Tab-separated table of C-alpha atoms in Angstrom:
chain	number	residue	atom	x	y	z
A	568	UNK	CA	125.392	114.337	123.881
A	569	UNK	CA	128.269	112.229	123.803
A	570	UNK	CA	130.600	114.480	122.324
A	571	UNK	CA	129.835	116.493	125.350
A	572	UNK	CA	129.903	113.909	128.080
A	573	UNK	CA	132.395	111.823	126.882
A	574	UNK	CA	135.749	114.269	127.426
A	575	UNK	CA	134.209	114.590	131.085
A	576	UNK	CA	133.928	111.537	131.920
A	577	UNK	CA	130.385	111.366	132.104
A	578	UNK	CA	128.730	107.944	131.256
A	579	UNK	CA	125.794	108.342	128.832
A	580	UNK	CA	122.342	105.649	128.108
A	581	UNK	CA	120.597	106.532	124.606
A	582	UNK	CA	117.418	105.804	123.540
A	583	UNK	CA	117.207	103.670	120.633
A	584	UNK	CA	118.966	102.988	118.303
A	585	UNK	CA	122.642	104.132	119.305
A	586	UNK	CA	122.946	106.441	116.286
A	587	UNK	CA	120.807	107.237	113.312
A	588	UNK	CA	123.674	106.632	110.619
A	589	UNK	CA	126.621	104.759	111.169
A	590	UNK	CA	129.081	107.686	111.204
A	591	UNK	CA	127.503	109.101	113.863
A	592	UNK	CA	127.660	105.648	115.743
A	593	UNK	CA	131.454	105.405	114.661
A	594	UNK	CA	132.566	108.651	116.250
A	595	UNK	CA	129.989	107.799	119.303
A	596	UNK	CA	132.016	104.666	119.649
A	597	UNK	CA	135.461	106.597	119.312
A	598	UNK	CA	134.251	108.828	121.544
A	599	UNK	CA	133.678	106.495	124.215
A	600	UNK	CA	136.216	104.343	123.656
A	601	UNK	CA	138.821	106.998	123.509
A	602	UNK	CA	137.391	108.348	127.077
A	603	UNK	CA	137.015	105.423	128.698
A	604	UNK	CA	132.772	105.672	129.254
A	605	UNK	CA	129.946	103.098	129.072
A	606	UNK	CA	127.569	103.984	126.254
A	607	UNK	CA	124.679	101.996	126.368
A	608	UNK	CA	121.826	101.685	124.279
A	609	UNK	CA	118.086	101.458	125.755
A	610	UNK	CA	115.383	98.907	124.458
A	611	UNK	CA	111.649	98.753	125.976
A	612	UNK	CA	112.417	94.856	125.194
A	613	UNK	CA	115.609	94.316	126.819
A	614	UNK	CA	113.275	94.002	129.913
A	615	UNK	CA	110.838	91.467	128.832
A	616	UNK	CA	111.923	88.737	130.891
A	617	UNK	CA	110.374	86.409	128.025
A	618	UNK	CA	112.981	87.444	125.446
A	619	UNK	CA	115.778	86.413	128.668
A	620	UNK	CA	113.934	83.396	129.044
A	621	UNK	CA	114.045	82.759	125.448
A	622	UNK	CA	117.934	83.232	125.459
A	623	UNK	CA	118.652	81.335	128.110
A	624	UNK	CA	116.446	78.098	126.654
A	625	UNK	CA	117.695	78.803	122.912
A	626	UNK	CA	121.630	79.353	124.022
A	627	UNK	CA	122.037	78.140	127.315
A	628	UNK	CA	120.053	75.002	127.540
A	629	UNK	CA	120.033	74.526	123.838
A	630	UNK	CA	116.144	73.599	124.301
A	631	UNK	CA	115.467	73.504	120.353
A	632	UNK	CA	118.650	72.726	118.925
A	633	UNK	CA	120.918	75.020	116.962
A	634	UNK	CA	119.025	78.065	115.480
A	635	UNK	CA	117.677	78.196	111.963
A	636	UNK	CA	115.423	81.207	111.606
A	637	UNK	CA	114.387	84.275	114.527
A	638	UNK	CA	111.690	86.061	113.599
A	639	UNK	CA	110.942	89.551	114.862
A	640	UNK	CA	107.807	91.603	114.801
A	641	UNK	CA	107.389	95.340	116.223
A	642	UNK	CA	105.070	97.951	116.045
A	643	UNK	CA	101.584	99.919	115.748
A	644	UNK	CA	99.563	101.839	113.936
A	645	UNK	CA	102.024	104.436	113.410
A	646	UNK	CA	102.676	107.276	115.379
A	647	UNK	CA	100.245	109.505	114.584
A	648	UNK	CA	97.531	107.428	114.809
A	649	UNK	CA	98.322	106.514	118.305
A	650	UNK	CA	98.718	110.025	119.446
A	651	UNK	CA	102.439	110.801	119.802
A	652	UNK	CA	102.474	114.285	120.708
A	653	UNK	CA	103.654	116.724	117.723
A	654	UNK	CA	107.595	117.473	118.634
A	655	UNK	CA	107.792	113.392	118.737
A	656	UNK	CA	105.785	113.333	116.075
A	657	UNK	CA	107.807	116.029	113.325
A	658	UNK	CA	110.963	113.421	114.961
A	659	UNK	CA	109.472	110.317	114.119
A	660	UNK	CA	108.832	111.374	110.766
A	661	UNK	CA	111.590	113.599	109.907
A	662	UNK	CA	114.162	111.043	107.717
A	663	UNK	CA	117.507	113.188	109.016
A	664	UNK	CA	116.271	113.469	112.784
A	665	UNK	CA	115.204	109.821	112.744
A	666	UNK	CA	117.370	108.159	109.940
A	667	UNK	CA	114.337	106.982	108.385
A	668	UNK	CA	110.487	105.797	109.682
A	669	UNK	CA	109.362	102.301	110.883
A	670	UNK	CA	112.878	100.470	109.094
A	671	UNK	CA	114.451	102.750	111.837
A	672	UNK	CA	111.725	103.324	114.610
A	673	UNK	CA	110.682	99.400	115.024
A	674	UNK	CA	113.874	98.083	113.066
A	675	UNK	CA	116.422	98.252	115.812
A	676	UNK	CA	114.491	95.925	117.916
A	677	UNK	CA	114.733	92.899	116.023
A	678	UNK	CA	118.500	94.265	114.906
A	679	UNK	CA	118.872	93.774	118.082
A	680	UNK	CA	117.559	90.555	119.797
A	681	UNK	CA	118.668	88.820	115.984
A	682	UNK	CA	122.502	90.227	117.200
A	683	UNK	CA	121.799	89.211	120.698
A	684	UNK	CA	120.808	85.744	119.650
A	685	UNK	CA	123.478	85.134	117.307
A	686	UNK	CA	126.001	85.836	119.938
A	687	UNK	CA	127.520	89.241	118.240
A	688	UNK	CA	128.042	87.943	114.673
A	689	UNK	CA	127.200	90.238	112.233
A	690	UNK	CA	125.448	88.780	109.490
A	691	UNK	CA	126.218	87.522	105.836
A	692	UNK	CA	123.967	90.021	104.237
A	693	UNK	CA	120.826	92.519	104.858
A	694	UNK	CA	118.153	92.525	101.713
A	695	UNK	CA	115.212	95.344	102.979
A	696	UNK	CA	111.655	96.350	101.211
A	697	UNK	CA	110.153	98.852	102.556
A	698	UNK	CA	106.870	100.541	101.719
A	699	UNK	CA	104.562	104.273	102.347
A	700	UNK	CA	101.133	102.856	103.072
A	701	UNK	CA	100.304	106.298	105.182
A	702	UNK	CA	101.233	109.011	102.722
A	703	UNK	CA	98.434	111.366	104.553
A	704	UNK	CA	100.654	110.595	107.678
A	705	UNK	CA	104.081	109.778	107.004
A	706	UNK	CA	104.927	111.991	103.884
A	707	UNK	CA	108.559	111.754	104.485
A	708	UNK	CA	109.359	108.204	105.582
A	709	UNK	CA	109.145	104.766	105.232
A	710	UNK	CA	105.954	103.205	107.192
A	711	UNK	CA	106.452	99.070	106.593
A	712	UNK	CA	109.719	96.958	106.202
A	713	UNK	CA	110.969	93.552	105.841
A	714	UNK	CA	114.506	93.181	106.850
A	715	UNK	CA	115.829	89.994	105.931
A	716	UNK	CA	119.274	88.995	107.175
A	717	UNK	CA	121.253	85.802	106.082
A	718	UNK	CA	123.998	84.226	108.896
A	719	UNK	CA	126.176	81.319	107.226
A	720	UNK	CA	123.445	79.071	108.983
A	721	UNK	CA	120.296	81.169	109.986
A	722	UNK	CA	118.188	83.949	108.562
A	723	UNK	CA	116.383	86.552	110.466
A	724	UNK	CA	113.613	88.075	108.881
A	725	UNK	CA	112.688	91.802	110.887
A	726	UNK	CA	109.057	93.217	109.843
A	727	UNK	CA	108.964	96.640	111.469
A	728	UNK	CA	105.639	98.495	111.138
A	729	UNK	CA	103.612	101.636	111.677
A	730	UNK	CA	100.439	99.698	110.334
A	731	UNK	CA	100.246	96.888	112.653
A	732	UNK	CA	95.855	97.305	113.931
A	733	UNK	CA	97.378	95.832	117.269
A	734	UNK	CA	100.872	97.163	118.876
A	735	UNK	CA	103.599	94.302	119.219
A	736	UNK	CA	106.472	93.379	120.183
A	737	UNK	CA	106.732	89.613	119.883
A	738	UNK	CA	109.917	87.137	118.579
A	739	UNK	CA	109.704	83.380	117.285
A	740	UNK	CA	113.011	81.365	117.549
A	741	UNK	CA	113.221	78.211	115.350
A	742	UNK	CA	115.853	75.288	115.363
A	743	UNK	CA	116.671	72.240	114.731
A	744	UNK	CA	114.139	70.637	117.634
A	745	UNK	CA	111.452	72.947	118.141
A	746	UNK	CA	110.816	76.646	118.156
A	747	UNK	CA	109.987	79.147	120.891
A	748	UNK	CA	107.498	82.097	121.112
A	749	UNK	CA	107.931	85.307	123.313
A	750	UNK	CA	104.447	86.247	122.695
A	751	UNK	CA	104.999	89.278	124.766
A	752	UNK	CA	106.523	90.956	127.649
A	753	UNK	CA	105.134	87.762	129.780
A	754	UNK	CA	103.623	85.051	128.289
A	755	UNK	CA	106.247	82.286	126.013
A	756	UNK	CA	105.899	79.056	124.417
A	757	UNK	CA	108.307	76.213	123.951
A	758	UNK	CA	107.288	73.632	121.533
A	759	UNK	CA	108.900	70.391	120.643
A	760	UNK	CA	108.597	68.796	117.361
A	761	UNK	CA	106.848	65.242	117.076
A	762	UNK	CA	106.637	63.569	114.042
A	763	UNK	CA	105.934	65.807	110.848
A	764	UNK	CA	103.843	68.099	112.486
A	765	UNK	CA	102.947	67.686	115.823
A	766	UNK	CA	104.980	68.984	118.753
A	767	UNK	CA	104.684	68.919	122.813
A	768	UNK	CA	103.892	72.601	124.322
A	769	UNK	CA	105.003	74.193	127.331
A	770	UNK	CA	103.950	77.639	128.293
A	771	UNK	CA	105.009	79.950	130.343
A	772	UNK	CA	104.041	83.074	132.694
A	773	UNK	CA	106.738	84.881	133.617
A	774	UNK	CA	107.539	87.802	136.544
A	775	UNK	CA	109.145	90.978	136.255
A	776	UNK	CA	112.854	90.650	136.264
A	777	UNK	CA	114.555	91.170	139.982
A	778	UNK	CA	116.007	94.384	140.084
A	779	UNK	CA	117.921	96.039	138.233
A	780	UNK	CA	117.696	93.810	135.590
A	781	UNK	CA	114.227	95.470	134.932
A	782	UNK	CA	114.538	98.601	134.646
A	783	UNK	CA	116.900	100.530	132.073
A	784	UNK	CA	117.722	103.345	134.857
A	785	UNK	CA	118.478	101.181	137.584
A	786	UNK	CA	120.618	98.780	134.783
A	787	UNK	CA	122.444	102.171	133.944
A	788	UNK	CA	123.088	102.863	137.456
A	789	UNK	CA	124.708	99.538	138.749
A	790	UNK	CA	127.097	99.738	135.713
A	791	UNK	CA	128.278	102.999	136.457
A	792	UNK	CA	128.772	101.784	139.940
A	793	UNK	CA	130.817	98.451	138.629
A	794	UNK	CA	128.110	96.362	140.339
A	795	UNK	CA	127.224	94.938	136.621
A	796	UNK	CA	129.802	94.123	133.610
A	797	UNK	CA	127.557	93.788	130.771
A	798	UNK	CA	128.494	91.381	128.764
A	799	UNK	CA	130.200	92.336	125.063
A	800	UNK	CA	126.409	91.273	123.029
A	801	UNK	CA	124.124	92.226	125.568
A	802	UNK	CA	121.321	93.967	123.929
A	803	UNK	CA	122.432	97.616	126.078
A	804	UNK	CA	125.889	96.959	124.974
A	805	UNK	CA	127.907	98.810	122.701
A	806	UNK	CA	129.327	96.243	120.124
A	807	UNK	CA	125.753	95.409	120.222
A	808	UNK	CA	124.690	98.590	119.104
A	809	UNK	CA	127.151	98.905	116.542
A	810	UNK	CA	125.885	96.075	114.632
A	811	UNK	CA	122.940	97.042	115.432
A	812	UNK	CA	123.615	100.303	113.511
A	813	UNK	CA	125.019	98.431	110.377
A	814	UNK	CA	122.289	96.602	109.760
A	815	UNK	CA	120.276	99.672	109.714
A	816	UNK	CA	122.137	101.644	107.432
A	817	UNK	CA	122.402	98.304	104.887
A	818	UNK	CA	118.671	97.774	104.923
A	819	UNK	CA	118.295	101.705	104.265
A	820	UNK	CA	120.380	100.879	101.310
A	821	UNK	CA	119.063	97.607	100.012
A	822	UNK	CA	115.406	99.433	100.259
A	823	UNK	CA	116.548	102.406	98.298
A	824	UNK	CA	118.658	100.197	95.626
A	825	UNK	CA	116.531	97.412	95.381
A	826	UNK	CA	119.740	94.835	96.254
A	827	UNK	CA	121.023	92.517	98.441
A	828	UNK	CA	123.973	94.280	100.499
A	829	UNK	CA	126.862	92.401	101.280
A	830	UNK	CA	129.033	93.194	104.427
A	831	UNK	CA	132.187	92.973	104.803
A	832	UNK	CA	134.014	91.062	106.551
């Protein structure tokens, strides 16, 4: 698609993740670059005005002190199970169309928000397990991984699943101070530590987003008309996206290799 749109001009919004290897995201990026388009990447949870909320208390009003450790959880009970219908499906499970299962399917998300979070950086290192607990259903792919990623003062730890009994997409944020909890696309939780393990609680019900910072279509539309600028780590952004990419492929390769891989700098 972008090959395609990018020499005319045409500005292009991709599902997720941006690319399913990183030399397709590489000459996406060229592409785009080289043309002069936006290329943005779309995330059901780039919408959830509690992971905005969550931002905005974590690096805006620095609610819980510097971060230590995000934790990201996403997924079902795997696509089959919850009735994808069969062209999705032969996708989903297909390692070349998809660029692997659940490490790629529920992966990005956490990728994602972690990148978000952590203002861009990419991190230290990526160590990934993942596992086939569905070989009647996923014959081809991965179905469960852990994706742990080490920043020079924070860890992210990713579990991306097609074997979750109840679908979620839910992100804990711990610092120095206290922690907060996007439960889900509303509901969020601030606590502040007391003594060794006590803490006060806030909580927190939360609207939609005013437009269009709720809706991926009308998000795609104000930047094409320069009424938005997103900024260079915004979860649709591109150098988002990139990383996002990176960490995907590494984890691919720690799971397969059984080791730690080291970016580079």
């Amino acid at each position: 698609v972008v090959e395609t749109c990018a020499p005319k001009g045409i500005h292009v919004m991709v599902e997720k993740p941006l690319a399913v290897s990183l030399e397709h995201a590489r000459t996406m990026d060229s592409l785009a670059r080289k043309h002069g388009i936006h290329l943005l990447t779309n995330y059901e949870t780039t919408w959830y005005p509690t992971n905005h909320k969550a931002y905005d208390m974590v690096r805006r009003d620095t609610a819980i002190g510097d971060i230590r450790k995000i934790i990201v959880r996403d997924g079902h009970r795997g696509p089959k199970k919850i009735g994808v219908n069969s062209e999705f499906l032969d996708w989903l499970t297909d390692p070349v169309q998809n660029g692997g299962g659940a490490v790629t399917d529920f992966g990005c998300y956490g990728a994602n928000l972690s990148t978000w979070l952590m203002n861009g950086r990419r991190p230290n290192s990526v160590t990934a397990v993942t596992q086939q607990l569905q070989p009647e259903n996923n014959p081809k792919v991965d179905d469960e991984a852990t994706i742990i990623l080490t920043y020079d003062s924070a860890t992210a730890i990713i579990e991306a699943s097609w074997n979750w009994p109840i679908g979620r997409k839910d992100m804990e944020i711990y610092g120095l101070r206290g922690a907060v909890y996007a439960d889900n696309r509303h509901a969020l939780r601030l606590r502040i530590a007391e003594g060794y393990d006590g803490f006060s609680e806030e909580s927190y019900t939360l609207e939609e987003r005013k437009a269009p910072y709720d809706d991926p279509f009308a998000y795609f539309a104000a930047v094409i008309r320069n009424e938005i600028t997103p900024a260079p780590h915004d979860p649709s952004s591109l150098e988002n996206n990139m990383v996002v990419v990176e960490i995907l492929d590494a984890a691919v390769r720690s799971a397969k290799t059984g080791k730690t891989i080291h970016l580079k700098k």
